[in-house]
Amino acid sequence: MKLFEFEAKTIMGSIGIPVPKGQIIKVAEEVFNLKLQYPVVIKCQVQSGGRGKAGGVKFADNLDETYEIAKKLLGLEINGIKTSSLLIEPKTDIEKELYVAITLDRGRKSHILLGSSEGGVEIESSDSVKIIPVQTEYKPYLGRKLAKSMGLSESKLNMVSEIINKLYSLYENYDLDLAEINPLVFTKDGKILALDGKMTVNDDAIDRQPFFQGWEINHLTDVSERELKAKIAGLNLVELKGKIGIICNGAGLTMATMDLVKKYGGEPANFLDVGGGADEGRVKRALKLVADNPNVKIILVNILGGITACDEVAKALKTFAVENVDKKVVVRLLGNNQEKAAEIMKGTGIKSIDNLDMAVKEAVALGGKV
Amino acid sequence: MSVLINKETKILVQGITGNMGKTHTGLMLKYGTKIVAGVTPGKGGQEVHGVKVYDTVQEAKEKTGATVSCIFVPGFYALDAAYEAFDAGMELVVIITEGIPPHDEVKIIRRANELKTNVIGPNCPGIITPGECLIGIHPGIIYKPGKVGMISRSGTLTYEVALTLSNAGIGQSTCIGIGGDPVIGLGFKECLRLFNDDPKTEAIVLMGEIGGTAEEEAAELIKKEIKKPVIAYIAGRTAPPGKRMGHAGAIISGGKGTADSKVKAFKDANVEVADIPSQVVALVQDAIKQPIKV
């Protein structure tokens, strides 16, 4: 779960990381109640990178300008996501911009501290980023090591390492995938300030983080309505542009089935993994979600039952066929309880093909061709 | 010979009284796996499918001589269960559990490395030596004893390829599902080395997917060390960037972890890459006809 900038900064501020004192607005007219010194910076609150480039950050010198900008920015689409709130903060006089972040390094199997003395928008592609792995437990000297590697000295070294200590405590205590400050700035009057903040809470850990209970539903702005419904139903759905709806069990097999569709001349309409051990109800919900996508011309169901019982899948398919006579379905159903499943599938009119390549070719032929 | 496990291996199941634990203990016993004990705190003295349950791993090990633990406990309890298995001196710990927070996975793998304990998983189907021993949730019926070693990040995709191999009369020495999470125990590299040293394995099938750089690193290792033919397959060529494709680890982020990059790495290492899962069979047939590189 990606937090919005204003949430990340509120949390950072609560443990003593200095952040600008800003206000959040959802309606342009709220600018008339601002209690801020001009000039100000107005920032779209979206869960997407590339905000600055997309024109989602503007400066204003007075109230009139702020109002005009707020009207334009509210509703602005940034990488397909609509802006529904703005963060307005006093403009900072910047002496130097830095970048610090903490995340997991899969290759090293450890958490890493990242830092650069060249903060700003293009940091991901910069080679100035220094990395300090947290090989055992985090200790404050690691923060100092990072600050030193960033070329900092004297009081600046201590100021930055203190920020890293605090950021790490958030990273650890809140089960974060990412904690990032970019830019972290030194102001012209010698203070340190987190001008932007990113925090991503790990999806598998949210249930043990009391602070974030109930937050998820308000943070799924970058998914379609059906993807949102799937998420709530505990299904993994990612929608794509094609015409062949795909329902599989297991992430790898689902991806392989998508790849096969493409290979045989079709385009997948989605990735949908029903997971291991899906029962009739779960498969029914999956079928409905895929069928509800107006682009879908045919549904390809590929189940290789290990934990999943094929007869449960067949029951769901039978009901679906009765209720949706107009929907074309091709099925490949093998494994656990496949004989029972074959018995249930008899008379449903659904094509069942054991060979995966043949099943995919059939789905493409029956209406999935690009 | 086989890799890591054989018909003599004695196994205990942590979380044996839960739904998953109970069901799969039954299936593993039916396959012939020597499940000698179960562990669920507070349920010591009970029995599951005739297997005695103990309160602690230590006690279960002392009473039965188990050397391998298979963990089915829910995500938030897996860290504790894994530590208990490590401290009791288990030689191999197979973690089936899905949804373990990565902060816990980092701790689990670090501790395992300190103690030099092998971990398979988390979020994996386990390991099977066909005809001898099944640990985890692989559907045993799909596999046949033979000479092909399999390593995979995905459960059902392994079943898919194993099924086509078995149907073509090509059996498997051992199949290891290494797991679909960002942080795992034994990876491609470690498993490649195990199969390389296993006299019974003649060819290795490696099934990767998008996300991370484990496949690229495996390709480097193959170039340098692996004498046996390796056939690779990569899932996720059509996966969009930035979206998690089911597995926590299956995500293309910041342009890294694409299928193209992995396919290229394997081709650069002269590893045959199957375009589609069913093509693995023909590539394996070609490979085992050729003598092993010396």
JSON list of N, CA and C in Angstrom, two decimals, chain B residues 168-223:
[
{"chain": "B", "resi": 168, "resn": "ALA", "atom": "N", "xyz": [5.73, -37.86, -21.61]},
{"chain": "B", "resi": 168, "resn": "ALA", "atom": "CA", "xyz": [6.64, -38.20, -22.70]},
{"chain": "B", "resi": 168, "resn": "ALA", "atom": "C", "xyz": [7.63, -39.29, -22.26]},
{"chain": "B", "resi": 169, "resn": "GLY", "atom": "N", "xyz": [7.42, -39.82, -21.06]},
{"chain": "B", "resi": 169, "resn": "GLY", "atom": "CA", "xyz": [8.29, -40.89, -20.57]},
{"chain": "B", "resi": 169, "resn": "GLY", "atom": "C", "xyz": [9.60, -40.42, -19.97]},
{"chain": "B", "resi": 170, "resn": "ILE", "atom": "N", "xyz": [9.67, -39.11, -19.68]},
{"chain": "B", "resi": 170, "resn": "ILE", "atom": "CA", "xyz": [10.90, -38.57, -19.06]},
{"chain": "B", "resi": 170, "resn": "ILE", "atom": "C", "xyz": [10.64, -38.32, -17.58]},
{"chain": "B", "resi": 171, "resn": "GLY", "atom": "N", "xyz": [11.32, -39.08, -16.73]},
{"chain": "B", "resi": 171, "resn": "GLY", "atom": "CA", "xyz": [11.12, -38.93, -15.29]},
{"chain": "B", "resi": 171, "resn": "GLY", "atom": "C", "xyz": [12.03, -37.88, -14.68]},
{"chain": "B", "resi": 172, "resn": "GLN", "atom": "N", "xyz": [11.85, -37.64, -13.39]},
{"chain": "B", "resi": 172, "resn": "GLN", "atom": "CA", "xyz": [12.60, -36.60, -12.71]},
{"chain": "B", "resi": 172, "resn": "GLN", "atom": "C", "xyz": [13.39, -37.17, -11.52]},
{"chain": "B", "resi": 173, "resn": "SER", "atom": "N", "xyz": [14.58, -36.63, -11.29]},
{"chain": "B", "resi": 173, "resn": "SER", "atom": "CA", "xyz": [15.38, -37.07, -10.14]},
{"chain": "B", "resi": 173, "resn": "SER", "atom": "C", "xyz": [14.83, -36.42, -8.87]},
{"chain": "B", "resi": 174, "resn": "THR", "atom": "N", "xyz": [14.83, -35.10, -8.86]},
{"chain": "B", "resi": 174, "resn": "THR", "atom": "CA", "xyz": [14.23, -34.34, -7.75]},
{"chain": "B", "resi": 174, "resn": "THR", "atom": "C", "xyz": [13.68, -33.05, -8.33]},
{"chain": "B", "resi": 175, "resn": "CYS", "atom": "N", "xyz": [12.56, -32.56, -7.81]},
{"chain": "B", "resi": 175, "resn": "CYS", "atom": "CA", "xyz": [12.01, -31.28, -8.24]},
{"chain": "B", "resi": 175, "resn": "CYS", "atom": "C", "xyz": [11.91, -30.36, -7.04]},
{"chain": "B", "resi": 176, "resn": "ILE", "atom": "N", "xyz": [12.49, -29.18, -7.17]},
{"chain": "B", "resi": 176, "resn": "ILE", "atom": "CA", "xyz": [12.50, -28.24, -6.05]},
{"chain": "B", "resi": 176, "resn": "ILE", "atom": "C", "xyz": [11.74, -26.98, -6.44]},
{"chain": "B", "resi": 177, "resn": "GLY", "atom": "N", "xyz": [10.68, -26.69, -5.71]},
{"chain": "B", "resi": 177, "resn": "GLY", "atom": "CA", "xyz": [9.97, -25.41, -5.87]},
{"chain": "B", "resi": 177, "resn": "GLY", "atom": "C", "xyz": [10.61, -24.42, -4.92]},
{"chain": "B", "resi": 178, "resn": "ILE", "atom": "N", "xyz": [11.38, -23.49, -5.46]},
{"chain": "B", "resi": 178, "resn": "ILE", "atom": "CA", "xyz": [12.17, -22.61, -4.57]},
{"chain": "B", "resi": 178, "resn": "ILE", "atom": "C", "xyz": [11.35, -21.46, -4.02]},
{"chain": "B", "resi": 179, "resn": "GLY", "atom": "N", "xyz": [10.16, -21.20, -4.60]},
{"chain": "B", "resi": 179, "resn": "GLY", "atom": "CA", "xyz": [9.28, -20.20, -4.01]},
{"chain": "B", "resi": 179, "resn": "GLY", "atom": "C", "xyz": [9.20, -18.91, -4.81]},
{"chain": "B", "resi": 180, "resn": "GLY", "atom": "N", "xyz": [8.09, -18.22, -4.66]},
{"chain": "B", "resi": 180, "resn": "GLY", "atom": "CA", "xyz": [7.81, -17.03, -5.46]},
{"chain": "B", "resi": 180, "resn": "GLY", "atom": "C", "xyz": [7.96, -15.72, -4.72]},
{"chain": "B", "resi": 181, "resn": "ASP", "atom": "N", "xyz": [8.60, -15.74, -3.57]},
{"chain": "B", "resi": 181, "resn": "ASP", "atom": "CA", "xyz": [8.75, -14.50, -2.80]},
{"chain": "B", "resi": 181, "resn": "ASP", "atom": "C", "xyz": [10.08, -13.81, -3.11]},
{"chain": "B", "resi": 182, "resn": "PRO", "atom": "N", "xyz": [10.17, -12.51, -2.76]},
{"chain": "B", "resi": 182, "resn": "PRO", "atom": "CA", "xyz": [11.42, -11.78, -3.04]},
{"chain": "B", "resi": 182, "resn": "PRO", "atom": "C", "xyz": [12.62, -12.35, -2.28]},
{"chain": "B", "resi": 183, "resn": "VAL", "atom": "N", "xyz": [12.40, -12.84, -1.06]},
{"chain": "B", "resi": 183, "resn": "VAL", "atom": "CA", "xyz": [13.52, -13.38, -0.28]},
{"chain": "B", "resi": 183, "resn": "VAL", "atom": "C", "xyz": [13.25, -14.86, -0.04]},
{"chain": "B", "resi": 184, "resn": "ILE", "atom": "N", "xyz": [14.15, -15.72, -0.54]},
{"chain": "B", "resi": 184, "resn": "ILE", "atom": "CA", "xyz": [13.97, -17.16, -0.37]},
{"chain": "B", "resi": 184, "resn": "ILE", "atom": "C", "xyz": [15.27, -17.79, 0.09]},
{"chain": "B", "resi": 185, "resn": "GLY", "atom": "N", "xyz": [15.17, -19.04, 0.52]},
{"chain": "B", "resi": 185, "resn": "GLY", "atom": "CA", "xyz": [16.35, -19.78, 0.97]},
{"chain": "B", "resi": 185, "resn": "GLY", "atom": "C", "xyz": [17.17, -20.24, -0.21]},
{"chain": "B", "resi": 186, "resn": "LEU", "atom": "N", "xyz": [17.18, -21.54, -0.47]},
{"chain": "B", "resi": 186, "resn": "LEU", "atom": "CA", "xyz": [17.92, -22.06, -1.62]},
{"chain": "B", "resi": 186, "resn": "LEU", "atom": "C", "xyz": [17.37, -21.43, -2.89]},
{"chain": "B", "resi": 187, "resn": "GLY", "atom": "N", "xyz": [18.27, -20.91, -3.73]},
{"chain": "B", "resi": 187, "resn": "GLY", "atom": "CA", "xyz": [17.85, -20.28, -4.97]},
{"chain": "B", "resi": 187, "resn": "GLY", "atom": "C", "xyz": [18.28, -21.12, -6.16]},
{"chain": "B", "resi": 188, "resn": "PHE", "atom": "N", "xyz": [18.16, -20.55, -7.35]},
{"chain": "B", "resi": 188, "resn": "PHE", "atom": "CA", "xyz": [18.57, -21.28, -8.56]},
{"chain": "B", "resi": 188, "resn": "PHE", "atom": "C", "xyz": [20.02, -21.73, -8.45]},
{"chain": "B", "resi": 189, "resn": "LYS", "atom": "N", "xyz": [20.89, -20.82, -7.99]},
{"chain": "B", "resi": 189, "resn": "LYS", "atom": "CA", "xyz": [22.32, -21.11, -8.01]},
{"chain": "B", "resi": 189, "resn": "LYS", "atom": "C", "xyz": [22.65, -22.31, -7.11]},
{"chain": "B", "resi": 190, "resn": "GLU", "atom": "N", "xyz": [22.12, -22.29, -5.89]},
{"chain": "B", "resi": 190, "resn": "GLU", "atom": "CA", "xyz": [22.41, -23.38, -4.96]},
{"chain": "B", "resi": 190, "resn": "GLU", "atom": "C", "xyz": [21.87, -24.70, -5.50]},
{"chain": "B", "resi": 191, "resn": "CYS", "atom": "N", "xyz": [20.67, -24.66, -6.05]},
{"chain": "B", "resi": 191, "resn": "CYS", "atom": "CA", "xyz": [20.05, -25.89, -6.56]},
{"chain": "B", "resi": 191, "resn": "CYS", "atom": "C", "xyz": [20.78, -26.41, -7.81]},
{"chain": "B", "resi": 192, "resn": "LEU", "atom": "N", "xyz": [21.23, -25.48, -8.67]},
{"chain": "B", "resi": 192, "resn": "LEU", "atom": "CA", "xyz": [22.00, -25.91, -9.85]},
{"chain": "B", "resi": 192, "resn": "LEU", "atom": "C", "xyz": [23.24, -26.69, -9.41]},
{"chain": "B", "resi": 193, "resn": "ARG", "atom": "N", "xyz": [23.90, -26.18, -8.37]},
{"chain": "B", "resi": 193, "resn": "ARG", "atom": "CA", "xyz": [25.11, -26.87, -7.88]},
{"chain": "B", "resi": 193, "resn": "ARG", "atom": "C", "xyz": [24.77, -28.25, -7.34]},
{"chain": "B", "resi": 194, "resn": "LEU", "atom": "N", "xyz": [23.67, -28.34, -6.60]},
{"chain": "B", "resi": 194, "resn": "LEU", "atom": "CA", "xyz": [23.27, -29.64, -6.05]},
{"chain": "B", "resi": 194, "resn": "LEU", "atom": "C", "xyz": [23.03, -30.65, -7.17]},
{"chain": "B", "resi": 195, "resn": "PHE", "atom": "N", "xyz": [22.32, -30.23, -8.21]},
{"chain": "B", "resi": 195, "resn": "PHE", "atom": "CA", "xyz": [22.03, -31.14, -9.32]},
{"chain": "B", "resi": 195, "resn": "PHE", "atom": "C", "xyz": [23.29, -31.47, -10.12]},
{"chain": "B", "resi": 196, "resn": "ASN", "atom": "N", "xyz": [24.17, -30.49, -10.22]},
{"chain": "B", "resi": 196, "resn": "ASN", "atom": "CA", "xyz": [25.42, -30.71, -10.95]},
{"chain": "B", "resi": 196, "resn": "ASN", "atom": "C", "xyz": [26.23, -31.83, -10.30]},
{"chain": "B", "resi": 197, "resn": "ASP", "atom": "N", "xyz": [26.15, -31.90, -8.96]},
{"chain": "B", "resi": 197, "resn": "ASP", "atom": "CA", "xyz": [26.91, -32.90, -8.21]},
{"chain": "B", "resi": 197, "resn": "ASP", "atom": "C", "xyz": [26.14, -34.21, -8.04]},
{"chain": "B", "resi": 198, "resn": "ASP", "atom": "N", "xyz": [24.91, -34.26, -8.45]},
{"chain": "B", "resi": 198, "resn": "ASP", "atom": "CA", "xyz": [24.11, -35.46, -8.23]},
{"chain": "B", "resi": 198, "resn": "ASP", "atom": "C", "xyz": [24.27, -36.43, -9.40]},
{"chain": "B", "resi": 199, "resn": "PRO", "atom": "N", "xyz": [24.86, -37.60, -9.16]},
{"chain": "B", "resi": 199, "resn": "PRO", "atom": "CA", "xyz": [25.12, -38.53, -10.28]},
{"chain": "B", "resi": 199, "resn": "PRO", "atom": "C", "xyz": [23.85, -38.98, -10.99]},
{"chain": "B", "resi": 200, "resn": "LYS", "atom": "N", "xyz": [22.72, -38.91, -10.33]},
{"chain": "B", "resi": 200, "resn": "LYS", "atom": "CA", "xyz": [21.50, -39.42, -10.95]},
{"chain": "B", "resi": 200, "resn": "LYS", "atom": "C", "xyz": [20.85, -38.40, -11.91]},
{"chain": "B", "resi": 201, "resn": "THR", "atom": "N", "xyz": [21.24, -37.15, -11.77]},
{"chain": "B", "resi": 201, "resn": "THR", "atom": "CA", "xyz": [20.64, -36.12, -12.61]},
{"chain": "B", "resi": 201, "resn": "THR", "atom": "C", "xyz": [21.45, -35.93, -13.89]},
{"chain": "B", "resi": 202, "resn": "GLU", "atom": "N", "xyz": [20.77, -36.02, -15.05]},
{"chain": "B", "resi": 202, "resn": "GLU", "atom": "CA", "xyz": [21.47, -35.86, -16.34]},
{"chain": "B", "resi": 202, "resn": "GLU", "atom": "C", "xyz": [21.21, -34.52, -17.01]},
{"chain": "B", "resi": 203, "resn": "ALA", "atom": "N", "xyz": [20.07, -33.94, -16.72]},
{"chain": "B", "resi": 203, "resn": "ALA", "atom": "CA", "xyz": [19.75, -32.62, -17.28]},
{"chain": "B", "resi": 203, "resn": "ALA", "atom": "C", "xyz": [18.94, -31.85, -16.25]},
{"chain": "B", "resi": 204, "resn": "ILE", "atom": "N", "xyz": [18.99, -30.53, -16.36]},
{"chain": "B", "resi": 204, "resn": "ILE", "atom": "CA", "xyz": [18.31, -29.68, -15.38]},
{"chain": "B", "resi": 204, "resn": "ILE", "atom": "C", "xyz": [17.33, -28.76, -16.09]},
{"chain": "B", "resi": 205, "resn": "VAL", "atom": "N", "xyz": [16.10, -28.73, -15.60]},
{"chain": "B", "resi": 205, "resn": "VAL", "atom": "CA", "xyz": [15.11, -27.78, -16.12]},
{"chain": "B", "resi": 205, "resn": "VAL", "atom": "C", "xyz": [14.94, -26.67, -15.10]},
{"chain": "B", "resi": 206, "resn": "LEU", "atom": "N", "xyz": [15.10, -25.42, -15.56]},
{"chain": "B", "resi": 206, "resn": "LEU", "atom": "CA", "xyz": [15.01, -24.27, -14.67]},
{"chain": "B", "resi": 206, "resn": "LEU", "atom": "C", "xyz": [13.83, -23.41, -15.11]},
{"chain": "B", "resi": 207, "resn": "MET", "atom": "N", "xyz": [12.86, -23.22, -14.21]},
{"chain": "B", "resi": 207, "resn": "MET", "atom": "CA", "xyz": [11.70, -22.41, -14.56]},
{"chain": "B", "resi": 207, "resn": "MET", "atom": "C", "xyz": [11.68, -21.12, -13.77]},
{"chain": "B", "resi": 208, "resn": "GLY", "atom": "N", "xyz": [11.89, -20.03, -14.49]},
{"chain": "B", "resi": 208, "resn": "GLY", "atom": "CA", "xyz": [11.94, -18.73, -13.85]},
{"chain": "B", "resi": 208, "resn": "GLY", "atom": "C", "xyz": [10.73, -17.90, -14.23]},
{"chain": "B", "resi": 209, "resn": "GLU", "atom": "N", "xyz": [10.70, -16.69, -13.71]},
{"chain": "B", "resi": 209, "resn": "GLU", "atom": "CA", "xyz": [9.63, -15.76, -14.06]},
{"chain": "B", "resi": 209, "resn": "GLU", "atom": "C", "xyz": [10.15, -14.34, -13.87]},
{"chain": "B", "resi": 210, "resn": "ILE", "atom": "N", "xyz": [9.31, -13.37, -14.25]},
{"chain": "B", "resi": 210, "resn": "ILE", "atom": "CA", "xyz": [9.71, -11.98, -14.14]},
{"chain": "B", "resi": 210, "resn": "ILE", "atom": "C", "xyz": [10.00, -11.60, -12.68]},
{"chain": "B", "resi": 211, "resn": "GLY", "atom": "N", "xyz": [10.77, -10.52, -12.50]},
{"chain": "B", "resi": 211, "resn": "GLY", "atom": "CA", "xyz": [11.07, -10.00, -11.16]},
{"chain": "B", "resi": 211, "resn": "GLY", "atom": "C", "xyz": [12.43, -10.45, -10.68]},
{"chain": "B", "resi": 212, "resn": "GLY", "atom": "N", "xyz": [13.19, -9.49, -10.11]},
{"chain": "B", "resi": 212, "resn": "GLY", "atom": "CA", "xyz": [14.50, -9.81, -9.55]},
{"chain": "B", "resi": 212, "resn": "GLY", "atom": "C", "xyz": [15.52, -10.16, -10.62]},
{"chain": "B", "resi": 213, "resn": "THR", "atom": "N", "xyz": [16.67, -10.69, -10.16]},
{"chain": "B", "resi": 213, "resn": "THR", "atom": "CA", "xyz": [17.76, -10.99, -11.10]},
{"chain": "B", "resi": 213, "resn": "THR", "atom": "C", "xyz": [18.31, -12.40, -10.88]},
{"chain": "B", "resi": 214, "resn": "ALA", "atom": "N", "xyz": [17.52, -13.25, -10.21]},
{"chain": "B", "resi": 214, "resn": "ALA", "atom": "CA", "xyz": [18.02, -14.60, -9.89]},
{"chain": "B", "resi": 214, "resn": "ALA", "atom": "C", "xyz": [18.33, -15.39, -11.15]},
{"chain": "B", "resi": 215, "resn": "GLU", "atom": "N", "xyz": [17.55, -15.21, -12.21]},
{"chain": "B", "resi": 215, "resn": "GLU", "atom": "CA", "xyz": [17.78, -15.97, -13.45]},
{"chain": "B", "resi": 215, "resn": "GLU", "atom": "C", "xyz": [19.07, -15.50, -14.11]},
{"chain": "B", "resi": 216, "resn": "GLU", "atom": "N", "xyz": [19.30, -14.18, -14.10]},
{"chain": "B", "resi": 216, "resn": "GLU", "atom": "CA", "xyz": [20.52, -13.65, -14.71]},
{"chain": "B", "resi": 216, "resn": "GLU", "atom": "C", "xyz": [21.75, -14.18, -13.97]},
{"chain": "B", "resi": 217, "resn": "GLU", "atom": "N", "xyz": [21.65, -14.25, -12.63]},
{"chain": "B", "resi": 217, "resn": "GLU", "atom": "CA", "xyz": [22.77, -14.76, -11.84]},
{"chain": "B", "resi": 217, "resn": "GLU", "atom": "C", "xyz": [22.96, -16.25, -12.10]},
{"chain": "B", "resi": 218, "resn": "ALA", "atom": "N", "xyz": [21.85, -16.97, -12.26]},
{"chain": "B", "resi": 218, "resn": "ALA", "atom": "CA", "xyz": [21.93, -18.40, -12.56]},
{"chain": "B", "resi": 218, "resn": "ALA", "atom": "C", "xyz": [22.64, -18.61, -13.89]},
{"chain": "B", "resi": 219, "resn": "ALA", "atom": "N", "xyz": [22.33, -17.77, -14.87]},
{"chain": "B", "resi": 219, "resn": "ALA", "atom": "CA", "xyz": [22.95, -17.89, -16.20]},
{"chain": "B", "resi": 219, "resn": "ALA", "atom": "C", "xyz": [24.47, -17.72, -16.09]},
{"chain": "B", "resi": 220, "resn": "GLU", "atom": "N", "xyz": [24.90, -16.77, -15.28]},
{"chain": "B", "resi": 220, "resn": "GLU", "atom": "CA", "xyz": [26.34, -16.56, -15.06]},
{"chain": "B", "resi": 220, "resn": "GLU", "atom": "C", "xyz": [26.99, -17.81, -14.48]},
{"chain": "B", "resi": 221, "resn": "LEU", "atom": "N", "xyz": [26.32, -18.39, -13.49]},
{"chain": "B", "resi": 221, "resn": "LEU", "atom": "CA", "xyz": [26.85, -19.58, -12.82]},
{"chain": "B", "resi": 221, "resn": "LEU", "atom": "C", "xyz": [26.95, -20.75, -13.80]},
{"chain": "B", "resi": 222, "resn": "ILE", "atom": "N", "xyz": [25.91, -20.89, -14.63]},
{"chain": "B", "resi": 222, "resn": "ILE", "atom": "CA", "xyz": [25.88, -22.00, -15.60]},
{"chain": "B", "resi": 222, "resn": "ILE", "atom": "C", "xyz": [27.09, -21.91, -16.52]},
{"chain": "B", "resi": 223, "resn": "LYS", "atom": "N", "xyz": [27.35, -20.68, -16.97]},
{"chain": "B", "resi": 223, "resn": "LYS", "atom": "CA", "xyz": [28.48, -20.45, -17.87]},
{"chain": "B", "resi": 223, "resn": "LYS", "atom": "C", "xyz": [29.79, -20.93, -17.22]}
]
